[in-house]
Every structure is written in structure tokens, then in C-alpha cells.
PDB file of C-alpha atoms in Angstrom:
ATOM      1  CA  SER C   1      91.049-115.507  39.531  1.00 56.00           C
ATOM      2  CA  ARG C   2      92.069-112.826  36.922  1.00 52.00           C
ATOM      3  CA  LYS C   3      88.720-113.429  35.125  1.00 48.00           C
ATOM      4  CA  SER C   4      86.999-113.103  38.529  1.00 55.00           C
ATOM      5  CA  ASN C   5      88.307-109.811  39.318  1.00 53.00           C
ATOM      6  CA  LYS C   6      87.630-108.448  35.940  1.00 50.00           C
ATOM      7  CA  LYS C   7      84.169-109.616  36.099  1.00 50.00           C
ATOM      8  CA  ARG C   8      83.839-107.830  39.680  1.00 59.00           C
ATOM      9  CA  ARG C   9      85.159-104.572  38.081  1.00 57.00           C
ATOM     10  CA  LEU C  10      82.611-104.507  35.008  1.00 52.00           C
ATOM     11  CA  ASN C  11      79.883-105.218  37.312  1.00 55.00           C
ATOM     12  CA  ALA C  12      80.962-102.306  39.560  1.00 53.00           C
ATOM     13  CA  ASP C  13      81.184 -99.886  36.537  1.00 53.00           C
ATOM     14  CA  SER C  14      77.973-101.090  35.293  1.00 53.00           C
ATOM     15  CA  GLU C  15      76.379-100.238  38.717  1.00 52.00           C
ATOM     16  CA  SER C  16      78.021 -96.876  38.817  1.00 53.00           C
ATOM     17  CA  GLU C  17      76.614 -95.876  35.398  1.00 50.00           C
ATOM     18  CA  HIS C  18      73.381 -97.191  36.474  1.00 48.00           C
ATOM     19  CA  ASP C  19      73.401 -94.921  39.499  1.00 49.00           C
ATOM     20  CA  ASP C  20      74.522 -91.879  37.281  1.00 50.00           C
ATOM     21  CA  ASP C  21      71.589 -92.392  34.898  1.00 48.00           C
ATOM     22  CA  SER C  22      69.100 -92.568  37.827  1.00 47.00           C
ATOM     23  CA  ASP C  23      70.572 -89.335  39.278  1.00 48.00           C
ATOM     24  CA  GLU C  24      70.129 -87.758  36.019  1.00 47.00           C
ATOM     25  CA  TYR C  25      66.493 -89.187  35.584  1.00 45.00           C
ATOM     26  CA  SER C  26      65.762 -88.059  39.229  1.00 49.00           C
ATOM     27  CA  SER C  27      67.146 -84.399  38.571  1.00 50.00           C
ATOM     28  CA  SER C  28      65.288 -84.087  35.375  1.00 50.00           C
ATOM     29  CA  GLU C  29      61.881 -85.455  37.231  1.00 50.00           C
ATOM     30  CA  GLU C  30      62.484 -82.649  39.761  1.00 51.00           C
ATOM     31  CA  ASP C  31      62.984 -79.858  37.119  1.00 52.00           C
ATOM     32  CA  GLU C  32      59.801 -80.925  35.411  1.00 51.00           C
ATOM     33  CA  SER C  33      57.834 -81.079  38.657  1.00 53.00           C
ATOM     34  CA  GLN C  34      59.246 -77.389  39.340  1.00 56.00           C
ATOM     35  CA  ASP C  35      58.339 -76.208  36.063  1.00 53.00           C
ATOM     36  CA  GLU C  36      54.695 -77.657  36.460  1.00 53.00           C
ATOM     37  CA  ASN C  37      54.346 -75.844  39.731  1.00 55.00           C
ATOM     38  CA  THR C  38      55.509 -72.546  38.219  1.00 55.00           C
ATOM     39  CA  ASN C  39      53.232 -72.747  35.320  1.00 53.00           C
ATOM     40  CA  THR C  40      50.290 -73.799  37.806  1.00 56.00           C
ATOM     41  CA  SER C  41      51.179 -70.606  39.834  1.00 58.00           C
ATOM     42  CA  ASN C  42      51.397 -68.376  36.979  1.00 56.00           C
ATOM     43  CA  SER C  43      47.844 -69.822  35.747  1.00 57.00           C
ATOM     44  CA  LYS C  44      46.576 -69.357  39.047  1.00 59.00           C
ATOM     45  CA  LYS C  45      47.728 -65.894  38.803  1.00 59.00           C
ATOM     46  CA  SER C  46      46.315 -65.076  35.441  1.00 64.00           C
ATOM     47  CA  VAL C  47      42.809 -66.549  36.325  1.00 64.00           C
ATOM     48  CA  SER C  48      42.724 -64.417  39.494  1.00 78.00           C
ATOM     49  CA  ALA C  49      43.383 -61.218  37.370  1.00 79.00           C
ATOM     50  CA  LYS C  50      40.790 -62.156  34.891  1.00 79.00           C
ATOM     51  CA  ASP C  51      38.204 -62.711  37.653  1.00 79.00           C
ATOM     52  CA  LYS C  52      39.145 -59.369  39.303  1.00 81.00           C
ATOM     53  CA  GLN C  53      38.638 -57.583  35.810  1.00 83.00           C
ATOM     54  CA  ILE C  54      35.441 -59.365  35.143  1.00 84.00           C
ATOM     55  CA  LYS C  55      34.150 -58.445  38.631  1.00 82.00           C
ATOM     56  CA  THR C  56      35.070 -54.665  38.048  1.00 85.00           C
ATOM     57  CA  LEU C  57      33.459 -54.706  34.848  1.00 81.00           C
ATOM     58  CA  LYS C  58      30.117 -56.075  36.206  1.00 84.00           C
ATOM     59  CA  LYS C  59      30.392 -53.510  38.969  1.00 85.00           C
ATOM     60  CA  GLU C  60      30.661 -50.764  36.329  1.00 85.00           C
ATOM     61  CA  LEU C  61      28.079 -52.092  34.232  1.00 81.00           C
ATOM     62  CA  GLN C  62      25.467 -52.108  37.182  1.00 85.00           C
ATOM     63  CA  THR C  63      26.537 -48.658  37.943  1.00 86.00           C
ATOM     64  CA  ALA C  64      25.713 -47.648  34.236  1.00 81.00           C
ATOM     65  CA  LYS C  65      22.289 -49.536  34.511  1.00 83.00           C
ATOM     66  CA  THR C  66      21.377 -47.700  37.732  1.00 86.00           C
ATOM     67  CA  LYS C  67      22.274 -44.291  36.092  1.00 84.00           C
ATOM     68  CA  ILE C  68      20.199 -45.096  32.934  1.00 85.00           C
ATOM     69  CA  LYS C  69      17.224 -46.087  35.061  1.00 83.00           C
ATOM     70  CA  LYS C  70      17.477 -42.785  37.039  1.00 84.00           C
ATOM     71  CA  LEU C  71      17.610 -40.777  33.864  1.00 85.00           C
ATOM     72  CA  GLU C  72      14.643 -42.886  32.428  1.00 86.00           C
ATOM     73  CA  THR C  73      12.761 -41.960  35.550  1.00 86.00           C
ATOM     74  CA  GLU C  74      13.508 -38.284  35.215  1.00 84.00           C
ATOM     75  CA  ASN C  75      12.942 -38.028  31.619  1.00 84.00           C
ATOM     76  CA  LYS C  76       9.327 -39.567  32.382  1.00 82.00           C
ATOM     77  CA  LYS C  77       8.514 -37.148  34.789  1.00 81.00           C
ATOM     78  CA  LEU C  78       9.646 -34.126  32.615  1.00 82.00           C
ATOM     79  CA  LYS C  79       7.381 -35.693  30.067  1.00 81.00           C
ATOM     80  CA  GLN C  80       4.263 -35.628  32.526  1.00 80.00           C
ATOM     81  CA  GLN C  81       5.188 -32.032  33.416  1.00 80.00           C
ATOM     82  CA  LEU C  82       5.077 -30.807  29.987  1.00 80.00           C
ATOM     83  CA  LYS C  83       2.261 -32.657  28.983  1.00 76.00           C
ATOM     84  CA  ALA C  84       0.483 -30.915  32.092  1.00 73.00           C
ATOM     85  CA  LYS C  85       1.657 -27.544  30.954  1.00 65.00           C
ATOM     86  CA  PRO C  86      -0.762 -25.482  28.587  1.00 56.00           C
ATOM     87  CA  SER C  87       0.577 -25.475  24.983  1.00 55.00           C
ATOM     88  CA  ALA C  88       2.906 -22.567  23.927  1.00 49.00           C
ATOM     89  CA  LYS C  89       0.287 -21.554  21.354  1.00 51.00           C
ATOM     90  CA  ALA C  90      -2.499 -21.327  23.735  1.00 49.00           C
ATOM     91  CA  THR C  91      -0.722 -18.729  26.248  1.00 47.00           C
ATOM     92  CA  PRO C  92       0.098 -15.904  23.667  1.00 46.00           C
ATOM     93  CA  LYS C  93      -3.521 -16.001  22.707  1.00 56.00           C
ATOM     94  CA  LYS C  94      -4.756 -15.504  26.311  1.00 55.00           C
ATOM     95  CA  ASN C  95      -2.224 -12.908  26.908  1.00 82.00           C
ATOM     96  CA  GLY C  96      -3.035 -11.182  23.777  1.00 87.00           C
ATOM     97  CA  ASP C  97      -6.608 -10.892  24.574  1.00 89.00           C
ATOM     98  CA  LYS C  98      -5.770  -9.054  27.743  1.00 92.00           C
ATOM     99  CA  ILE C  99      -3.287  -6.695  26.105  1.00 94.00           C
ATOM    100  CA  LYS C 100      -5.617  -5.750  23.342  1.00 94.00           C
ATOM    101  CA  LYS C 101      -8.631  -5.059  25.620  1.00 94.00           C
ATOM    102  CA  LYS C 102      -6.040  -3.072  27.717  1.00 95.00           C
ATOM    103  CA  TYR C 103      -4.600  -0.814  24.875  1.00 97.00           C
ATOM    104  CA  TYR C 104      -7.307  -0.514  22.295  1.00 97.00           C
ATOM    105  CA  LYS C 105      -9.929   0.411  25.118  1.00 96.00           C
ATOM    106  CA  LYS C 106      -7.523   2.872  26.575  1.00 97.00           C
ATOM    107  CA  TRP C 107      -6.802   4.458  23.182  1.00 97.00           C
ATOM    108  CA  ALA C 108     -10.381   4.530  22.050  1.00 97.00           C
ATOM    109  CA  ALA C 109     -11.342   6.510  25.233  1.00 97.00           C
ATOM    110  CA  ARG C 110      -8.196   8.830  24.944  1.00 97.00           C
ATOM    111  CA  LEU C 111      -8.583   9.917  21.362  1.00 97.00           C
ATOM    112  CA  PRO C 112     -11.775  11.778  21.577  1.00 97.00           C
ATOM    113  CA  LYS C 113     -10.640  13.629  24.871  1.00 96.00           C
ATOM    114  CA  LEU C 114      -7.290  14.802  23.084  1.00 96.00           C
ATOM    115  CA  ALA C 115      -9.454  15.753  19.969  1.00 96.00           C
ATOM    116  CA  ASN C 116     -11.747  18.071  22.227  1.00 95.00           C
ATOM    117  CA  MET C 117      -8.848  19.611  23.845  1.00 94.00           C
ATOM    118  CA  LYS C 118      -8.622  23.198  23.035  1.00 90.00           C
ATOM    119  CA  LYS C 119      -4.935  23.203  22.753  1.00 91.00           C
ATOM    120  CA  THR C 120      -5.447  20.656  19.874  1.00 91.00           C
ATOM    121  CA  LYS C 121      -6.216  23.233  17.225  1.00 91.00           C
ATOM    122  CA  TYR C 122      -7.850  22.180  14.213  1.00 93.00           C
ATOM    123  CA  MET C 123      -6.831  25.022  11.631  1.00 90.00           C
ATOM    124  CA  ILE C 124      -8.581  26.156   8.685  1.00 88.00           C
ATOM    125  CA  GLY C 125      -7.607  29.282   6.269  1.00 83.00           C
ATOM    126  CA  GLN C 126      -5.725  29.805   3.265  1.00 78.00           C
ATOM    127  CA  GLY C 127      -2.350  27.720   2.865  1.00 77.00           C
ATOM    128  CA  VAL C 128      -3.471  25.157   5.804  1.00 80.00           C
ATOM    129  CA  LYS C 129      -3.838  21.642   5.428  1.00 83.00           C
ATOM    130  CA  PRO C 130      -7.539  20.372   5.313  1.00 83.00           C
ATOM    131  CA  ASN C 131      -6.853  18.042   8.119  1.00 91.00           C
ATOM    132  CA  LYS C 132      -5.216  17.599  11.546  1.00 94.00           C
ATOM    133  CA  GLU C 133      -3.079  15.043  12.994  1.00 96.00           C
ATOM    134  CA  ILE C 134      -3.768  13.815  16.578  1.00 96.00           C
ATOM    135  CA  ILE C 135      -1.183  11.934  18.114  1.00 97.00           C
ATOM    136  CA  ILE C 136      -1.118   9.433  20.993  1.00 97.00           C
ATOM    137  CA  LYS C 137       2.282   8.573  22.478  1.00 97.00           C
ATOM    138  CA  GLU C 138       3.481   5.683  24.585  1.00 96.00           C
ATOM    139  CA  GLU C 139       7.021   5.728  26.111  1.00 96.00           C
ATOM    140  CA  GLY C 140       8.914   2.411  26.992  1.00 96.00           C
ATOM    141  CA  PHE C 141       6.371   0.308  25.151  1.00 96.00           C
ATOM    142  CA  ASP C 142       7.071  -3.559  24.873  1.00 94.00           C
ATOM    143  CA  ALA C 143       8.323  -4.887  21.643  1.00 94.00           C
ATOM    144  CA  GLU C 144       6.404  -8.340  22.320  1.00 94.00           C
ATOM    145  CA  GLU C 145       3.061  -6.342  23.063  1.00 95.00           C
ATOM    146  CA  PHE C 146       3.565  -4.096  20.045  1.00 96.00           C
ATOM    147  CA  GLU C 147       3.723  -7.520  17.956  1.00 95.00           C
ATOM    148  CA  ILE C 148       0.794  -8.698  19.462  1.00 95.00           C
ATOM    149  CA  LEU C 149      -1.431  -5.569  19.066  1.00 96.00           C
ATOM    150  CA  TRP C 150      -0.015  -4.693  15.328  1.00 96.00           C
ATOM    151  CA  LYS C 151       1.418  -7.476  13.522  1.00 92.00           C
ATOM    152  CA  ASP C 152      -0.333  -8.501  10.215  1.00 91.00           C
ATOM    153  CA  LYS C 153      -2.519  -5.431  10.716  1.00 95.00           C
ATOM    154  CA  GLY C 154      -2.920  -2.279   7.988  1.00 95.00           C
ATOM    155  CA  TYR C 155      -0.218  -1.867   5.472  1.00 97.00           C
ATOM    156  CA  LEU C 156       3.483  -2.062   6.220  1.00 97.00           C
ATOM    157  CA  VAL C 157       5.261   0.785   4.943  1.00 97.00           C
ATOM    158  CA  GLN C 158       8.640   0.144   6.383  1.00 96.00           C
ATOM    159  CA  PRO C 159      10.800  -1.918   6.903  1.00 96.00           C
ATOM    160  CA  ARG C 160      10.282  -3.710   3.508  1.00 95.00           C
ATOM    161  CA  PRO C 161      12.758  -5.303   1.112  1.00 96.00           C
ATOM    162  CA  ASP C 162      12.239  -2.226  -1.091  1.00 95.00           C
ATOM    163  CA  ASN C 163      11.850   0.444   1.722  1.00 95.00           C
ATOM    164  CA  LYS C 164      14.554   0.665   4.420  1.00 95.00           C
ATOM    165  CA  PRO C 165      14.805  -3.019   5.091  1.00 95.00           C
ATOM    166  CA  LYS C 166      17.331  -2.365   8.216  1.00 95.00           C
ATOM    167  CA  SER C 167      15.211   0.412   9.547  1.00 95.00           C
ATOM    168  CA  ARG C 168      14.481   0.008  13.302  1.00 96.00           C
ATOM    169  CA  VAL C 169      11.287   2.108  12.876  1.00 97.00           C
ATOM    170  CA  ILE C 170       8.310   0.101  12.024  1.00 97.00           C
ATOM    171  CA  ILE C 171       5.419   1.931  10.181  1.00 98.00           C
ATOM    172  CA  ARG C 172       1.919   0.675   9.375  1.00 97.00           C
ATOM    173  CA  ARG C 173      -0.766   2.469   7.760  1.00 98.00           C
ATOM    174  CA  PHE C 174      -4.539   2.273   7.852  1.00 97.00           C
ATOM    175  CA  SER C 175      -5.852   4.278   4.989  1.00 95.00           C
ATOM    176  CA  ASP C 176      -9.694   4.321   5.879  1.00 95.00           C
ATOM    177  CA  TRP C 177     -12.060   4.293   8.762  1.00 96.00           C
ATOM    178  CA  GLU C 178     -13.355   0.756   7.929  1.00 96.00           C
ATOM    179  CA  GLU C 179      -9.751  -0.522   8.661  1.00 96.00           C
ATOM    180  CA  ILE C 180      -9.530   1.438  12.034  1.00 97.00           C
ATOM    181  CA  GLU C 181     -13.082   0.468  12.958  1.00 97.00           C
ATOM    182  CA  GLU C 182     -12.309  -3.261  12.845  1.00 95.00           C
ATOM    183  CA  ILE C 183      -9.536  -2.750  15.743  1.00 96.00           C
ATOM    184  CA  PHE C 184     -11.246  -0.113  17.729  1.00 97.00           C
ATOM    185  CA  GLY C 185     -15.042  -0.289  16.844  1.00 94.00           C
ATOM    186  CA  GLU C 186     -16.055  -2.789  19.685  1.00 94.00           C
ATOM    187  CA  TYR C 187     -13.954  -0.496  22.402  1.00 95.00           C
ATOM    188  CA  GLY C 188     -16.479   2.329  21.783  1.00 94.00           C
ATOM    189  CA  LEU C 189     -14.375   4.561  19.118  1.00 96.00           C
ATOM    190  CA  LYS C 190     -16.626   6.561  16.666  1.00 96.00           C
ATOM    191  CA  GLU C 191     -15.678   7.860  13.410  1.00 96.00           C
ATOM    192  CA  LYS C 192     -16.854  11.548  14.031  1.00 96.00           C
ATOM    193  CA  LEU C 193     -14.873  13.584  16.873  1.00 96.00           C
ATOM    194  CA  THR C 194     -15.401  16.902  18.338  1.00 96.00           C
ATOM    195  CA  VAL C 195     -12.664  19.263  17.561  1.00 95.00           C
ATOM    196  CA  HIS C 196     -11.963  23.286  18.301  1.00 95.00           C
ATOM    197  CA  ILE C 197     -11.484  25.165  15.162  1.00 93.00           C
ATOM    198  CA  TYR C 198      -9.211  28.042  14.519  1.00 92.00           C
ATOM    199  CA  ARG C 199      -8.826  30.419  11.566  1.00 90.00           C
ATOM    200  CA  LYS C 200      -5.386  31.240  10.510  1.00 81.00           C
ATOM    201  CA  ARG C 201      -5.241  34.960   9.642  1.00 75.00           C
ATOM    202  CA  ASN C 202      -2.431  37.363   8.328  1.00 70.00           C
ATOM    203  CA  LEU C 203       0.780  37.699  10.331  1.00 65.00           C
ATOM    204  CA  ALA C 204       0.378  34.381  11.858  1.00 66.00           C
ATOM    205  CA  LYS C 205      -2.419  35.350  13.816  1.00 78.00           C
ATOM    206  CA  THR C 206      -5.426  32.823  14.629  1.00 83.00           C
ATOM    207  CA  GLN C 207      -8.970  33.496  15.544  1.00 87.00           C
ATOM    208  CA  TYR C 208     -11.007  30.893  17.281  1.00 89.00           C
ATOM    209  CA  TRP C 209     -14.085  29.911  15.701  1.00 90.00           C
ATOM    210  CA  GLY C 210     -15.883  27.299  18.121  1.00 92.00           C
ATOM    211  CA  THR C 211     -16.231  23.734  17.802  1.00 94.00           C
ATOM    212  CA  GLY C 212     -17.319  21.480  15.072  1.00 94.00           C
ATOM    213  CA  ASP C 213     -17.088  17.808  13.839  1.00 95.00           C
ATOM    214  CA  ALA C 214     -14.255  15.926  12.046  1.00 96.00           C
ATOM    215  CA  ASN C 215     -14.120  12.356  10.999  1.00 96.00           C
ATOM    216  CA  ILE C 216     -11.092   9.889  11.566  1.00 97.00           C
ATOM    217  CA  THR C 217      -9.961   9.130   7.912  1.00 96.00           C
ATOM    218  CA  ASP C 218      -6.338   7.570   8.496  1.00 97.00           C
ATOM    219  CA  LEU C 219      -4.150   6.027  11.200  1.00 97.00           C
ATOM    220  CA  ASN C 220      -0.288   5.585  10.907  1.00 98.00           C
ATOM    221  CA  VAL C 221       1.373   3.279  13.811  1.00 98.00           C
ATOM    222  CA  GLU C 222       4.985   4.152  14.352  1.00 98.00           C
ATOM    223  CA  TYR C 223       7.239   2.182  16.787  1.00 98.00           C
ATOM    224  CA  ASN C 224      10.667   2.587  17.222  1.00 97.00           C
ATOM    225  CA  LYS C 225      12.472  -0.422  18.659  1.00 96.00           C
ATOM    226  CA  SER C 226      15.569   1.120  19.789  1.00 96.00           C
ATOM    227  CA  SER C 227      13.874   3.727  21.898  1.00 96.00           C
ATOM    228  CA  LYS C 228      10.740   1.669  22.449  1.00 97.00           C
ATOM    229  CA  ARG C 229       8.435   4.535  21.586  1.00 97.00           C
ATOM    230  CA  LEU C 230       5.128   4.037  20.152  1.00 98.00           C
ATOM    231  CA  GLN C 231       3.128   6.650  18.140  1.00 98.00           C
ATOM    232  CA  LEU C 232      -0.555   6.403  17.195  1.00 98.00           C
ATOM    233  CA  LYS C 233      -1.227   9.177  14.556  1.00 97.00           C
ATOM    234  CA  PHE C 234      -4.701   9.568  13.786  1.00 98.00           C
ATOM    235  CA  ILE C 235      -5.907  11.936  10.892  1.00 97.00           C
ATOM    236  CA  VAL C 236      -9.112  13.702  11.236  1.00 96.00           C
ATOM    237  CA  GLU C 237     -10.851  15.958   8.481  1.00 95.00           C
ATOM    238  CA  ARG C 238     -13.650  18.109   8.212  1.00 91.00           C
ATOM    239  CA  SER C 239     -16.081  17.529   5.669  1.00 81.00           C
ATOM    240  CA  VAL C 240     -16.641  21.153   5.004  1.00 67.00           C
ATOM    241  CA  PRO C 241     -14.605  22.419   2.316  1.00 57.00           C
ATOM    242  CA  ASN C 242     -11.910  25.115   3.128  1.00 51.00           C
ATOM    243  CA  ILE C 243     -13.606  27.451   0.447  1.00 46.00           C
ATOM    244  CA  GLY C 244     -11.660  30.724   0.017  1.00 43.00           C
ATOM    245  CA  GLY C 245      -9.379  29.959   2.733  1.00 42.00           C
ATOM    246  CA  PHE C 246     -12.333  30.209   5.280  1.00 41.00           C
ATOM    247  CA  GLY C 247     -13.242  26.841   5.873  1.00 41.00           C
ATOM    248  CA  GLY C 248     -16.859  27.311   4.994  1.00 37.00           C
ATOM    249  CA  SER C 249     -19.373  29.409   6.855  1.00 34.00           C
ATOM    250  CA  MET C 250     -20.231  28.848  10.665  1.00 34.00           C
ATOM    251  CA  ALA C 251     -23.687  27.411   9.428  1.00 31.00           C
ATOM    252  CA  PHE C 252     -21.754  24.115   8.658  1.00 35.00           C
ATOM    253  CA  PHE C 253     -20.281  23.652  12.266  1.00 37.00           C
TER     254      PHE C 253
END
């Protein structure tokens, strides 16, 4: 009977231990299942965030592509417009021809009129220069037009590296009729002009001697960039020598 009771107690303890192990195993399984669910949830969240990021990047890429395509179209239009326009080199030549014709023709007609005015006195006599300076003035003259008309023409007096390099007054010199004729000849300017001759006498008195011929010998072109004043200084000279201060006899007129 004692052996029987002892056996029953051992069996009961064994079952109790088995139940405890079973409970522990069941609890472990539940924990592992919960961890798996948590990992799965986190994984899904991570995938969802990546998908959202990829979707945003794709959208931004599409927007950039649209902008690039628009810029390419605008660039193509601009190239076509530039191609259709006349070249920058052709425009100044066309304008230059008009400007040259306008001013050279104007001055070629104006000079003989100024020379033939009585107030434009060609003086002769003792102590008087054997020539006369006749000046054509233009106020407010455009600098670009000046360059078109006079650039690379004649001899540049100033500004030069060796002569007033910082001067704002440009001076160009034409030292003979041939140089002047190259510019004004086709617009009707002739070498010989009619002038009114005055003889200088004592006590600064002058005597009118009538008209005579004088030849254009020089031209100085002066342009002040600050005041935009242009001056054409034509030098005319009579071929009759100023003998004895009387400028020759009347027969030479």
C-alpha cells in the first residue's frame, strides 16, 4: 500500500512538471509569434515608406523632364529666330551707306556756299597767312555715326599712345586734295572754290578786292566725345603768291 501511494505521488509530480513545461513552451511560442507579427508590421511600414519615396522621386523626375522638354522647344525657337534675322555685320554696312550719303553729300554742298559768303573773308596782305580755314560745325553729333564716317580714314593725330592717349577729342588729318576727294568726290565737291578776297591794310583796316579762286588743300576732322561736337576744318589756299603783301595783281583773280 505504501509503495502504491508513493507511485501515485511520483506520477502526479511527473504530470505537474510536464504541465509546467507545456505552459512554458506555449508561452514561448506566443512570444515568438508576437515578435514575428511585430517584424512583419515594421517590414510593411518600411516597404510602404520606400514605395512612397520612389513615387515622389518618379513624380519629380517627370516634372524635370517636362521642364527640359519645354526649354529645348524654346531654345529651338530662339535659334530659328536668330537664323531668320540678318547678321550683325550686314546691318552696320547698310546703315553706314545711308549715313555716309546723308552727311558727305550735305557737307559737299555746304562748303562751297560757306566759302562764297562775304563774311568768309580770304585775307591777303603783309603778315597774313596764305590760306583760309573754313569750318563746318555739327552739334550733338552721334559718336557711332562719327565712327562710321571717319574710322580708319586719314591720319590719326590724337588720341595716340604717343600723343594725348587719354584725350576725349579725336583729330584726324587729311593732308592733300586726293585724300579728301576719295571721300567727297562722288558727292560733287570740287577742289576749286570761289572766295571773297580782302586786303589787310594799316591800322587793321581791310579793303575788299572782289572774288577769286582758292583750292582745298587740307582737312582736319575734330570730334569731342564729351560735348558731341564735330568740326570739319577745311583749309583753302590761293595759288597766287602773296608778293609784297599784296597777294598778286588783280589780273590773277
